[in-house]
Amino acid sequence: MKLLKDRILTEAKVMPGNILNVGSFLNQQVDIGLFNEIGKEFARRFVGKKVTRILTIEASGIGIACITAQYFNNVPVVFARKHRAKNIAGNVYSVGVTSFTMGVDYSVIVSKDYLRPEDSVLLIDDFLANGHALEGLAILTRNAGATLIGAGVVIEKGFQSGGSRLRDKNILIESLAVIESMSPEQGIRFRES
Amino acid sequence: MKLLKDRILTEAKVMPGNILNVGSFLNQQVDIGLFNEIGKEFARRFVGKKVTRILTIEASGIGIACITAQYFNNVPVVFARKHRAKNIAGNVYSVGVTSFTMGVDYSVIVSKDYLRPEDSVLLIDDFLANGHALEGLAILTRNAGATLIGAGVVIEKGFQSGGSRLRDKNILIESLAVIESMSPEQGIRFRES
């Protein structure tokens, strides 16, 4: 997606430790016009697929998922949560996940009320790096007995193992920008699409 | 906002400990059509005010803020975060906050890059109970030297002290549904608007 790649080249900062700071438009400050273009592009990539739920994980996937849902007939968006809050009622699906960015382990939880066997689920997240978050969402979807349509990712770090591991598991991944390599010295290079 | 109040009366569950579970449409599973109506209503309530940034706090405020921004000329949405992540670069504004729902203390952080003295800031959040989260966002806004336009809240628990304390500080609060009282036995009663 050229608009997105241009934005990454213009504004993203490559930080030590394989961190890509896109806070100015993606996950600290959000460009709503860009999010709408991202939503339209996900709809184009998954055209013809029946989607009844969009599943994402707090926090930075939420905005993209909500804007994207507008291009999928306003299907409900379900947020998986990273810890058990007092206001989650009833039974939950749960899976253990490690965050690359945060460097911690946590449980990803979703209420059984909001993922059902008859659902066709599209996963949406801002980043795909080592893939543990998306893999957790895929496991929750399968634990619910629902159908996994695939995953829409804004930025995939192609030099980390998540994308190939998930594709090896026959999960359809559509990433709008795949970074082949990046470094503070050499900048960002995208994978050819 | 009648549409919202009807939805609360139909679907919300009053839980022990003053917890209102609105997970089916507001903060675990999200109704995007309702969010659009909420966004339009916030635009109506703050019509004529110059807003250059919407500021919210992760996680459940993010979706409402992003959809709402579409009715404020796609102004950028800034997420305050609840802990310091590795991918937050540079200097930040920070304030200590206590979460009612989570029963914990944490720091609310926003990058100085995304809140500037020339900004006119609208706060958006899903709940107002004891008001510490919104108060934290108001303090961050003032620490940035920006102008605080007010706060748009989806559900205010009018029987808790946050709303009156913030209004006493001359913060303009627009709550779309104010709950006067609630209990598992007696149900939910709204404050007359």
mmCIF file of N, CA and C in Angstrom, chain A residues 1 18 40 46 49-52 63 69 77 89 92 95 97 100-101 105 124 126 132 142 150 156 160 162 173 192:
data_model
loop_
_atom_site.group_PDB
_atom_site.id
_atom_site.type_symbol
_atom_site.label_atom_id
_atom_site.label_comp_id
_atom_site.label_asym_id
_atom_site.label_seq_id
_atom_site.Cartn_x
_atom_site.Cartn_y
_atom_site.Cartn_z
ATOM 1 N N MET A 1 0.861 -1.191 0.000
ATOM 2 C CA MET A 1 0.000 0.000 0.000
ATOM 3 C C MET A 1 0.892 1.234 0.000
ATOM 4 N N ASN A 18 15.446 -3.225 17.129
ATOM 5 C CA ASN A 18 14.415 -3.581 16.147
ATOM 6 C C ASN A 18 13.061 -2.943 16.421
ATOM 7 N N LYS A 40 -10.211 0.543 3.934
ATOM 8 C CA LYS A 40 -10.650 0.256 2.561
ATOM 9 C C LYS A 40 -9.762 -0.811 1.922
ATOM 10 N N PHE A 46 -9.724 -8.637 1.329
ATOM 11 C CA PHE A 46 -10.562 -9.760 1.800
ATOM 12 C C PHE A 46 -11.935 -9.752 1.121
ATOM 13 N N LYS A 49 -14.983 -12.538 1.101
ATOM 14 C CA LYS A 49 -14.960 -13.392 2.291
ATOM 15 C C LYS A 49 -16.081 -12.956 3.234
ATOM 16 N N LYS A 50 -16.764 -13.915 3.778
ATOM 17 C CA LYS A 50 -17.811 -13.607 4.763
ATOM 18 C C LYS A 50 -17.166 -13.363 6.124
ATOM 19 N N VAL A 51 -17.290 -12.162 6.640
ATOM 20 C CA VAL A 51 -16.724 -11.814 7.944
ATOM 21 C C VAL A 51 -17.869 -11.401 8.864
ATOM 22 N N THR A 52 -17.975 -12.036 10.031
ATOM 23 C CA THR A 52 -19.038 -11.661 10.981
ATOM 24 C C THR A 52 -18.495 -10.994 12.237
ATOM 25 N N GLY A 63 -8.182 0.963 17.352
ATOM 26 C CA GLY A 63 -8.612 2.033 16.456
ATOM 27 C C GLY A 63 -8.683 1.561 15.017
ATOM 28 N N ALA A 69 -13.860 -1.868 10.428
ATOM 29 C CA ALA A 69 -15.182 -2.513 10.478
ATOM 30 C C ALA A 69 -16.212 -1.758 9.649
ATOM 31 N N VAL A 77 -16.752 -5.411 16.437
ATOM 32 C CA VAL A 77 -15.327 -5.569 16.740
ATOM 33 C C VAL A 77 -15.218 -6.108 18.162
ATOM 34 N N ALA A 89 -17.314 -10.477 32.596
ATOM 35 C CA ALA A 89 -18.232 -11.399 33.259
ATOM 36 C C ALA A 89 -18.168 -12.771 32.609
ATOM 37 N N VAL A 92 -14.443 -17.186 29.916
ATOM 38 C CA VAL A 92 -13.586 -16.586 28.900
ATOM 39 C C VAL A 92 -12.748 -17.663 28.211
ATOM 40 N N VAL A 95 -5.414 -17.526 26.454
ATOM 41 C CA VAL A 95 -4.186 -18.128 25.922
ATOM 42 C C VAL A 95 -3.004 -17.271 26.369
ATOM 43 N N VAL A 97 0.573 -15.360 25.992
ATOM 44 C CA VAL A 97 1.229 -14.634 24.902
ATOM 45 C C VAL A 97 2.435 -13.885 25.459
ATOM 46 N N PHE A 100 6.476 -8.722 22.190
ATOM 47 C CA PHE A 100 7.797 -8.298 21.739
ATOM 48 C C PHE A 100 8.116 -6.899 22.263
ATOM 49 N N THR A 101 7.146 -5.986 22.092
ATOM 50 C CA THR A 101 7.399 -4.582 22.442
ATOM 51 C C THR A 101 7.561 -4.398 23.944
ATOM 52 N N ASP A 105 5.216 -11.514 29.509
ATOM 53 C CA ASP A 105 4.201 -12.526 29.231
ATOM 54 C C ASP A 105 2.875 -12.089 29.847
ATOM 55 N N ILE A 124 -7.330 -8.369 13.095
ATOM 56 C CA ILE A 124 -6.702 -7.108 12.678
ATOM 57 C C ILE A 124 -5.704 -6.695 13.751
ATOM 58 N N ASP A 126 -1.968 -3.954 14.391
ATOM 59 C CA ASP A 126 -1.101 -2.946 13.784
ATOM 60 C C ASP A 126 0.226 -3.549 13.330
ATOM 61 N N HIS A 132 3.344 -13.661 18.102
ATOM 62 C CA HIS A 132 2.681 -14.304 19.235
ATOM 63 C C HIS A 132 1.281 -13.746 19.498
ATOM 64 N N ARG A 142 -10.048 -20.460 17.250
ATOM 65 C CA ARG A 142 -10.257 -21.905 17.097
ATOM 66 C C ARG A 142 -10.866 -22.515 18.349
ATOM 67 N N GLY A 150 -8.714 -14.962 8.259
ATOM 68 C CA GLY A 150 -7.341 -14.530 8.024
ATOM 69 C C GLY A 150 -7.001 -13.367 8.925
ATOM 70 N N GLU A 156 4.217 -5.461 8.752
ATOM 71 C CA GLU A 156 4.862 -6.727 9.103
ATOM 72 C C GLU A 156 6.370 -6.548 9.069
ATOM 73 N N GLN A 160 11.466 -10.813 10.907
ATOM 74 C CA GLN A 160 11.210 -11.626 12.102
ATOM 75 C C GLN A 160 10.344 -12.814 11.695
ATOM 76 N N GLY A 162 7.493 -14.280 12.677
ATOM 77 C CA GLY A 162 6.058 -14.479 12.853
ATOM 78 C C GLY A 162 5.298 -14.734 11.566
ATOM 79 N N ILE A 173 -2.430 -14.241 5.712
ATOM 80 C CA ILE A 173 -1.989 -12.958 6.272
ATOM 81 C C ILE A 173 -1.921 -11.936 5.149
ATOM 82 N N GLU A 192 9.392 -6.491 -1.847
ATOM 83 C CA GLU A 192 8.596 -6.285 -3.069
ATOM 84 C C GLU A 192 7.306 -7.073 -2.958
#
